[in-house]
Amino acid sequence: MPDNAPRHRRGIATVCLSGTIEDKLLAAAEAGFDGVEIFENDLLATSQTPEQLRDRCRDLGLRIDLYQPFRDFEAAPPPRLAANLRRAEHKFDLMERLGVDTVLVCSSVAPDTVDDDDLAAEQLHALAERAAKRGIRIAYEALAWGRFVNTYSHSWDIVARADHPALGLCLDSFHILSRASDPAGIADIPGEKLFFLQLADAPSLRMDPLQWSRHHRVFPGQGNFDLKRFLGYVLDAGYDGPLSLEVFNDVYRQADPRCTAVDAMRSLVALEESVGVPLPAPPRLTGHAFTELTVDEPTQARLADTLTALGFTLTGHHRESPVELWEQNAIRVLVNRGSSSGGGAGISSLAVESSDPVASARRAEALLAPVHTPDAAMPAVTAPDGSRIVFCGPGEAWRDRFRPSSEASRAEGGLTHVDHIALTQPFDHFDEAALFLHSVLGLDTEDNTEYAAPFGLVRARALSDPGHHVRIALSVALIRRGEEWSPGVPAPQHIAFATDDIFTVATTLRTAGAPPLPIPDNYYDDLDARLAPLRLADLREHHTLYDRDNDGEFLHLYTPVLGDRVFFEVCQRIGGYLGYGTANTPIRMAAHRQQRLAARSAAA
Amino acid sequence: MPDNAPRHRRGIATVCLSGTIEDKLLAAAEAGFDGVEIFENDLLATSQTPEQLRDRCRDLGLRIDLYQPFRDFEAAPPPRLAANLRRAEHKFDLMERLGVDTVLVCSSVAPDTVDDDDLAAEQLHALAERAAKRGIRIAYEALAWGRFVNTYSHSWDIVARADHPALGLCLDSFHILSRASDPAGIADIPGEKLFFLQLADAPSLRMDPLQWSRHHRVFPGQGNFDLKRFLGYVLDAGYDGPLSLEVFNDVYRQADPRCTAVDAMRSLVALEESVGVPLPAPPRLTGHAFTELTVDEPTQARLADTLTALGFTLTGHHRESPVELWEQNAIRVLVNRGSSSGGGAGISSLAVESSDPVASARRAEALLAPVHTPDAAMPAVTAPDGSRIVFCGPGEAWRDRFRPSSEASRAEGGLTHVDHIALTQPFDHFDEAALFLHSVLGLDTEDNTEYAAPFGLVRARALSDPGHHVRIALSVALIRRGEEWSPGVPAPQHIAFATDDIFTVATTLRTAGAPPLPIPDNYYDDLDARLAPLRLADLREHHTLYDRDNDGEFLHLYTPVLGDRVFFEVCQRIGGYLGYGTANTPIRMAAHRQQRLAARSAAA
């Protein structure tokens, strides 16, 4: 797809979305899709007639690009051909009523399928002949787990052998890339024989391909497939049909389809960019401009005490809103005392320094992010978790909004800058959030990691700009928690501040009467057995956690949770360590739980 | 384990349970376990010293049977041996403080492990030598994904070769049965070399063994492993240590540990029974005595109308409580107008005819079911979902509690008996419920099935007595639903009534002004294409769903949902069909949703 080429139509299969077909069509249209694949089960469950659905799609501006799937047709034992053709004619009737001209035929999985390419080609030819009389095209697709046909090259052999103008291929990135087939050969297939393209990404998982496909597909950019390369070959072949998403995903099957459809569209726009469709490039990010906490009344005093103990000083007051500015070296924390949404305190805004805030906003807008520009010089977008991301220029223009405090100048304590911001994500929006930050902000995405926390498994994923100026660590419970068993479960957000001397910071905290979160002795005994760090006694004394990899070391400590929603981390990176000490998170969580239970029983 | 032999001690690994170690120990003790395996991460995260934990376990009546796991020890490159022994000595120190004498050593997974059994034996001998000086034993276990050692026979070769009295085996049913190793060889291992036994079941899944093991283990009787045969060989070998459960399970990791521990204990008691430990045998079940619905005020009239339309008559009133008895042939529905727990109506009690209710209750009690005997002749137990299961004798003694209605005698309509009861389970309790019904009632368990419902995936599992007199169909959402996107999601319970002539029932319903739930025409068009049933026009006219398998046919229709919690199904089995028409459930759910949205908008 050369620069400025007219873009391909964009489609989505109804199976990607939750709800009834009525919900799905509306969500797809509102997200701006041009067309839909109608998944058969969605049609069967509605009381709308095919004609009513056809009209509804037309009214919504959606073309029905594909009816799917038709199964177990080719290479059937010959006595079954008549029944299979009867079944197909029923579906052709339906397609005429729906006004859709292409049907997906998946390669057979039936146990009695015959291993005979000539028979497969002959039967598909017969099907195509009948389809052609109705103006219908057959898009034949090799399932990764097809009985005999499970590679695109094999499906192309059969289509070429059948040689009928109404018979072509459907290519599905999952079926090809999950088998690690080389997609390069796609470029050699005549473009007019590529009838349809289904796009899906997936995380690298070692499991049965069928289960992997049916439960764990994700939208492009959320998994590990090289879809840029794949799509490149498809476009090189001359494919000119829609780019259509087909994602079976357990979470999306039960999430709000309106959010999922926007997430899906964003993934397509970002994928198109990777193959040359122009989009405003992501400006360079050079750091965290400020981070805003929204605080309720009871938490305000504790937060101020904690910031003071950490070495921050109150350097300004917002000229219009009840917002305080606290500073230390290159760190700016805004404390918004105005609105409290329950839970004490939370990270409400995250401001990054962009080399071009206006371009950042233009890119965000092109990627379907809700953009707010009350101040054109400082545009903001709302992230999937509801927090706001603000783009600030390098000049600190935002500072004009604050009246400097007379009594204090910016502190020069032991904390140098924001190392990372850690955001617990709402259950339904984890993959969406990672794609949002990756595409909108241009951050690189690490792979998912999982760990066992005291109250259930947690999935984590970090993102960073190439220069590590802006790091964001996302996490989510692997299973959505219920109400019955969550005794003070800690799922707060936090800001991690960097230091070059964590033990001095710890000493300062203790002197200020705000010692770090206590860490159990048992942890240090194990650390000694496991890694035998040089300064074990200091780590133990200062309640500092430790991790090491081949490139360096990571030392980190925590404050107690303030309210129910926020705490701080202080960390020191030594050498080239690029992680987040995730292995220590369960220890931190158990310690926070103990702190909160103690605070609760002290309050009672 | 011969009849009346002293039973083995029962243990559970802390990793089976959610929470901090304090929560876990309490839950294990309350469920009656004799001992625990302490999983290292649970210990590291607590601020209690090992001595405090030791004392806590003693006070709770728990022995610490095992400390686990110690990893990547054997067959290390020789220069690493010293560091590995240092690490081990640290753990031995800890074990002494904890008062535990056995440590689990898993077979190495380190990439640089040496493929040399002599080296493995030599290093394990060195470890055992040091352990013996402390009175500690090494239980060596072959992980299913061990680098070189991944079968129990291989681990036994190495233990035999090392030949040290402080070195023996740990056998874990998962690692052995997940690889489909034949456990028969276990009987030939000297019993005194079997230091420890870990028990886990698992559903048949085609996936990477490590992921399968870490996420999907279940308690014995909840999966597909033949643990009776496995345990038989272990006992034949002369093993006399504890039977200890080690289950890594995503759901249990976040569920209430008190429930999980009881579920775990129940699984062990049932497994012991299978190898000969006596338990009161499950009496024969001959049918559903009655099913009680609890109804709120606004739903009462609709329920009475629906029962009347279905051909039921009101035949009695409870002498003491506001409970009505409705009857038709062998079906008894109790309508409890007394207490409403919100949601309109729900199945509150399920009474089965037992050939010996007192023995049923004794069995239930032995299996840790909460037993209630306000009336000794009619004992009841509370199921994991909170509903009550009542055991009635064959003589219909329960009927004495009802004053017969003067106006009506028992109806002889088209419904003959209860075909099955369908219960939507609370998310955390699905596997627990299946095991409960299997063990307490003696029902046979079918495999789990999964299907895509409009608002997310659903898992279903049916149970039945051998004679199909009592059938219970359980279902649960595969992902716990959130609040954000659940627009009138139907998750109600239902009773399915059997008939020999479903079309006549449908006609009667329509005549009575209570037609069956409308089913979309699209469904019938597909049914024609797919199965071409003989009486398609009748099915369509009567809103009757259809399924077929090799053994027979299944016709079924539904009433609308009454209130938010209950509806009825009418079904006709033809031939040997044993299923529940599960493939049609998404169609039914979408139709119920439409009905409820229409009812809601009519009310608004």
PDB file of C-alpha atoms in Angstrom, chain A residues 17-20 23-24 40-41 43-50 53 83 86-87 90-91 94 97 206-209 211 214-215 249-251 253-258 427-429 450 452-457 478-485 487 520-523 525-526 528-532 586-587 590-591 593-594, chain B residues 17-20 23-24 40-41 43-50 53 83 86-87 90-91 94 97 206-209 211 214-215 249-251 253-258 427-429 450 452-457 478-485 487 520-523 525-526 528-532 586-587 590-591 593-594:
ATOM      1  CA  LEU A  17     -18.215  -8.295  19.528  1.00  0.00           C
ATOM      2  CA  SER A  18     -20.473  -9.094  22.463  1.00  0.00           C
ATOM      3  CA  GLY A  19     -24.251  -8.965  22.413  1.00  0.00           C
ATOM      4  CA  THR A  20     -26.936  -9.673  19.876  1.00  0.00           C
ATOM      5  CA  ASP A  23     -25.815  -4.475  19.335  1.00  0.00           C
ATOM      6  CA  LYS A  24     -22.919  -5.538  17.136  1.00  0.00           C
ATOM      7  CA  GLU A  40     -23.932 -17.398  11.197  1.00  0.00           C
ATOM      8  CA  ASN A  41     -24.833 -17.907  14.860  1.00  0.00           C
ATOM      9  CA  LEU A  43     -27.993 -14.321  12.423  1.00  0.00           C
ATOM     10  CA  LEU A  44     -29.738 -17.462  13.675  1.00  0.00           C
ATOM     11  CA  ALA A  45     -30.440 -15.921  17.062  1.00  0.00           C
ATOM     12  CA  THR A  46     -32.236 -12.822  15.822  1.00  0.00           C
ATOM     13  CA  SER A  47     -35.909 -12.452  15.069  1.00  0.00           C
ATOM     14  CA  GLN A  48     -35.079  -9.979  12.297  1.00  0.00           C
ATOM     15  CA  THR A  49     -35.469 -11.372   8.811  1.00  0.00           C
ATOM     16  CA  PRO A  50     -32.466 -11.358   6.497  1.00  0.00           C
ATOM     17  CA  LEU A  53     -30.848  -7.046   8.544  1.00  0.00           C
ATOM     18  CA  ALA A  83     -26.617 -33.265   0.713  1.00  0.00           C
ATOM     19  CA  ARG A  86     -28.487 -28.876  -0.811  1.00  0.00           C
ATOM     20  CA  ARG A  87     -27.129 -27.312   2.368  1.00  0.00           C
ATOM     21  CA  HIS A  90     -30.063 -23.052   1.445  1.00  0.00           C
ATOM     22  CA  LYS A  91     -27.252 -20.723   2.439  1.00  0.00           C
ATOM     23  CA  LEU A  94     -30.148 -16.731   2.653  1.00  0.00           C
ATOM     24  CA  ARG A  97     -31.906 -12.228   0.977  1.00  0.00           C
ATOM     25  CA  ARG A 206       1.960 -23.127  23.530  1.00  0.00           C
ATOM     26  CA  MET A 207      -1.415 -24.733  23.134  1.00  0.00           C
ATOM     27  CA  ASP A 208      -3.717 -26.577  20.793  1.00  0.00           C
ATOM     28  CA  PRO A 209      -4.261 -24.261  17.777  1.00  0.00           C
ATOM     29  CA  GLN A 211      -8.269 -23.593  21.515  1.00  0.00           C
ATOM     30  CA  ARG A 214     -11.171 -19.771  19.657  1.00  0.00           C
ATOM     31  CA  HIS A 215     -10.225 -18.114  22.931  1.00  0.00           C
ATOM     32  CA  ASN A 249     -11.570 -13.608  22.369  1.00  0.00           C
ATOM     33  CA  ASP A 250     -13.058 -14.615  25.708  1.00  0.00           C
ATOM     34  CA  VAL A 251     -12.858 -11.122  27.163  1.00  0.00           C
ATOM     35  CA  ARG A 253     -17.127 -11.785  23.996  1.00  0.00           C
ATOM     36  CA  GLN A 254     -18.480 -10.309  27.213  1.00  0.00           C
ATOM     37  CA  ALA A 255     -17.218  -6.715  27.067  1.00  0.00           C
ATOM     38  CA  ASP A 256     -19.083  -3.628  25.926  1.00  0.00           C
ATOM     39  CA  PRO A 257     -19.132  -3.951  22.101  1.00  0.00           C
ATOM     40  CA  ARG A 258     -18.926  -0.196  21.643  1.00  0.00           C
ATOM     41  CA  PHE A 427     -10.738  -6.056  33.633  1.00  0.00           C
ATOM     42  CA  ASP A 428     -12.283  -5.627  30.182  1.00  0.00           C
ATOM     43  CA  HIS A 429      -9.764  -3.065  28.958  1.00  0.00           C
ATOM     44  CA  GLU A 450       1.874 -13.285  34.815  1.00  0.00           C
ATOM     45  CA  ALA A 452       0.524 -15.293  41.434  1.00  0.00           C
ATOM     46  CA  ALA A 453      -0.585 -12.587  43.827  1.00  0.00           C
ATOM     47  CA  PRO A 454      -2.138 -13.452  47.191  1.00  0.00           C
ATOM     48  CA  PHE A 455      -5.680 -12.993  45.890  1.00  0.00           C
ATOM     49  CA  GLY A 456      -5.351 -14.374  42.401  1.00  0.00           C
ATOM     50  CA  LEU A 457      -3.231 -14.318  39.287  1.00  0.00           C
ATOM     51  CA  LEU A 478      -6.436 -12.613  35.321  1.00  0.00           C
ATOM     52  CA  ILE A 479      -9.899 -13.455  36.610  1.00  0.00           C
ATOM     53  CA  ARG A 480     -12.307 -10.676  37.421  1.00  0.00           C
ATOM     54  CA  ARG A 481     -12.721 -10.609  41.184  1.00  0.00           C
ATOM     55  CA  GLY A 482     -16.034 -11.233  42.822  1.00  0.00           C
ATOM     56  CA  GLU A 483     -17.481  -9.611  45.869  1.00  0.00           C
ATOM     57  CA  GLU A 484     -17.454 -12.630  48.136  1.00  0.00           C
ATOM     58  CA  TRP A 485     -13.726 -12.921  48.752  1.00  0.00           C
ATOM     59  CA  PRO A 487     -10.665  -8.797  51.936  1.00  0.00           C
ATOM     60  CA  PRO A 520       9.095  -9.569  55.922  1.00  0.00           C
ATOM     61  CA  ASP A 521      12.389 -10.987  57.143  1.00  0.00           C
ATOM     62  CA  ASN A 522      11.522 -14.230  55.391  1.00  0.00           C
ATOM     63  CA  TYR A 523      11.884 -12.416  52.087  1.00  0.00           C
ATOM     64  CA  ASP A 525      16.385 -14.914  54.063  1.00  0.00           C
ATOM     65  CA  ASP A 526      15.233 -16.229  50.706  1.00  0.00           C
ATOM     66  CA  ASP A 528      20.196 -14.453  50.608  1.00  0.00           C
ATOM     67  CA  ALA A 529      19.704 -18.073  49.571  1.00  0.00           C
ATOM     68  CA  ARG A 530      18.735 -17.172  46.048  1.00  0.00           C
ATOM     69  CA  LEU A 531      20.770 -14.169  44.923  1.00  0.00           C
ATOM     70  CA  ALA A 532      23.044 -13.335  47.879  1.00  0.00           C
ATOM     71  CA  PRO A 586       3.283 -10.491  45.547  1.00  0.00           C
ATOM     72  CA  ILE A 587       5.472  -9.636  48.554  1.00  0.00           C
ATOM     73  CA  ALA A 590       0.812  -9.018  51.007  1.00  0.00           C
ATOM     74  CA  ALA A 591       2.621  -6.268  52.922  1.00  0.00           C
ATOM     75  CA  ARG A 593      -2.726  -5.875  52.719  1.00  0.00           C
ATOM     76  CA  GLN A 594      -1.313  -6.262  56.211  1.00  0.00           C
TER      77      GLN A 594
ATOM     78  CA  LEU B  17      -5.979 -21.735  48.566  1.00  0.00           C
ATOM     79  CA  SER B  18      -6.419 -17.990  48.130  1.00  0.00           C
ATOM     80  CA  GLY B  19      -5.183 -15.368  50.554  1.00  0.00           C
ATOM     81  CA  THR B  20      -2.208 -14.957  52.820  1.00  0.00           C
ATOM     82  CA  ASP B  23      -5.986 -17.282  55.817  1.00  0.00           C
ATOM     83  CA  LYS B  24      -4.865 -20.573  54.302  1.00  0.00           C
ATOM     84  CA  GLU B  40       7.587 -21.133  49.641  1.00  0.00           C
ATOM     85  CA  ASN B  41       6.017 -17.937  48.269  1.00  0.00           C
ATOM     86  CA  LEU B  43       6.015 -18.103  53.631  1.00  0.00           C
ATOM     87  CA  LEU B  44       8.107 -15.333  52.076  1.00  0.00           C
ATOM     88  CA  ALA B  45       5.169 -12.927  52.040  1.00  0.00           C
ATOM     89  CA  THR B  46       4.308 -13.147  55.729  1.00  0.00           C
ATOM     90  CA  SER B  47       5.773 -11.111  58.547  1.00  0.00           C
ATOM     91  CA  GLN B  48       5.408 -14.081  60.882  1.00  0.00           C
ATOM     92  CA  THR B  49       8.673 -15.790  61.719  1.00  0.00           C
ATOM     93  CA  PRO B  50       9.046 -19.478  60.895  1.00  0.00           C
ATOM     94  CA  LEU B  53       4.154 -20.253  61.869  1.00  0.00           C
ATOM     95  CA  ALA B  83      26.236 -22.596  45.311  1.00  0.00           C
ATOM     96  CA  ARG B  86      24.650 -23.267  50.027  1.00  0.00           C
ATOM     97  CA  ARG B  87      21.132 -22.476  48.847  1.00  0.00           C
ATOM     98  CA  HIS B  90      19.666 -21.947  53.878  1.00  0.00           C
ATOM     99  CA  LYS B  91      16.436 -23.823  53.256  1.00  0.00           C
ATOM    100  CA  LEU B  94      14.437 -22.497  57.590  1.00  0.00           C
ATOM    101  CA  ARG B  97      12.819 -23.353  62.373  1.00  0.00           C
ATOM    102  CA  ARG B 206      -4.720 -30.196  24.713  1.00  0.00           C
ATOM    103  CA  MET B 207      -2.168 -27.711  25.868  1.00  0.00           C
ATOM    104  CA  ASP B 208       1.365 -27.197  27.066  1.00  0.00           C
ATOM    105  CA  PRO B 209       1.733 -29.319  30.254  1.00  0.00           C
ATOM    106  CA  GLN B 211       0.334 -24.137  31.513  1.00  0.00           C
ATOM    107  CA  ARG B 214      -0.269 -24.140  36.627  1.00  0.00           C
ATOM    108  CA  HIS B 215      -3.764 -23.017  35.712  1.00  0.00           C
ATOM    109  CA  ASN B 249      -6.178 -23.412  39.775  1.00  0.00           C
ATOM    110  CA  ASP B 250      -6.979 -19.917  38.545  1.00  0.00           C
ATOM    111  CA  VAL B 251     -10.433 -19.882  40.111  1.00  0.00           C
ATOM    112  CA  ARG B 253      -6.569 -18.785  43.661  1.00  0.00           C
ATOM    113  CA  GLN B 254      -9.120 -16.010  44.045  1.00  0.00           C
ATOM    114  CA  ALA B 255     -12.049 -17.801  45.724  1.00  0.00           C
ATOM    115  CA  ASP B 256     -12.906 -17.905  49.399  1.00  0.00           C
ATOM    116  CA  PRO B 257     -10.333 -20.334  50.873  1.00  0.00           C
ATOM    117  CA  ARG B 258     -12.813 -21.636  53.444  1.00  0.00           C
ATOM    118  CA  PHE B 427     -18.731 -18.258  39.353  1.00  0.00           C
ATOM    119  CA  ASP B 428     -16.406 -19.515  42.085  1.00  0.00           C
ATOM    120  CA  HIS B 429     -18.363 -22.700  42.773  1.00  0.00           C
ATOM    121  CA  GLU B 450     -18.575 -24.874  26.378  1.00  0.00           C
ATOM    122  CA  ALA B 452     -20.712 -19.085  22.958  1.00  0.00           C
ATOM    123  CA  ALA B 453     -23.732 -17.318  24.385  1.00  0.00           C
ATOM    124  CA  PRO B 454     -24.618 -13.790  23.278  1.00  0.00           C
ATOM    125  CA  PHE B 455     -22.958 -12.224  26.316  1.00  0.00           C
ATOM    126  CA  GLY B 456     -19.949 -14.470  26.735  1.00  0.00           C
ATOM    127  CA  LEU B 457     -18.815 -18.054  26.842  1.00  0.00           C
ATOM    128  CA  LEU B 478     -16.527 -18.755  31.664  1.00  0.00           C
ATOM    129  CA  ILE B 479     -15.522 -15.232  32.648  1.00  0.00           C
ATOM    130  CA  ARG B 480     -17.178 -13.606  35.598  1.00  0.00           C
ATOM    131  CA  ARG B 481     -19.368 -10.834  34.255  1.00  0.00           C
ATOM    132  CA  GLY B 482     -18.787  -7.235  35.137  1.00  0.00           C
ATOM    133  CA  GLU B 483     -21.309  -4.549  35.741  1.00  0.00           C
ATOM    134  CA  GLU B 484     -20.507  -2.386  32.739  1.00  0.00           C
ATOM    135  CA  TRP B 485     -21.949  -4.583  30.008  1.00  0.00           C
ATOM    136  CA  PRO B 487     -27.907  -5.564  29.472  1.00  0.00           C
ATOM    137  CA  PRO B 520     -36.539 -16.883  15.186  1.00  0.00           C
ATOM    138  CA  ASP B 521     -37.394 -18.128  11.720  1.00  0.00           C
ATOM    139  CA  ASN B 522     -33.697 -17.957  10.847  1.00  0.00           C
ATOM    140  CA  TYR B 523     -33.120 -20.810  13.279  1.00  0.00           C
ATOM    141  CA  ASP B 525     -34.080 -22.156   8.017  1.00  0.00           C
ATOM    142  CA  ASP B 526     -30.702 -23.271   9.311  1.00  0.00           C
ATOM    143  CA  ASP B 528     -33.585 -27.280   7.511  1.00  0.00           C
ATOM    144  CA  ALA B 529     -30.200 -26.789   5.867  1.00  0.00           C
ATOM    145  CA  ARG B 530     -28.353 -28.634   8.590  1.00  0.00           C
ATOM    146  CA  LEU B 531     -30.524 -31.504   9.831  1.00  0.00           C
ATOM    147  CA  ALA B 532     -33.689 -31.360   7.697  1.00  0.00           C
ATOM    148  CA  PRO B 586     -27.588 -19.402  22.673  1.00  0.00           C
ATOM    149  CA  ILE B 587     -30.765 -19.174  20.568  1.00  0.00           C
ATOM    150  CA  ALA B 590     -31.127 -14.356  22.772  1.00  0.00           C
ATOM    151  CA  ALA B 591     -34.882 -14.984  22.636  1.00  0.00           C
ATOM    152  CA  ARG B 593     -33.230 -11.391  26.245  1.00  0.00           C
ATOM    153  CA  GLN B 594     -35.548 -10.003  23.612  1.00  0.00           C
TER     154      GLN B 594
END
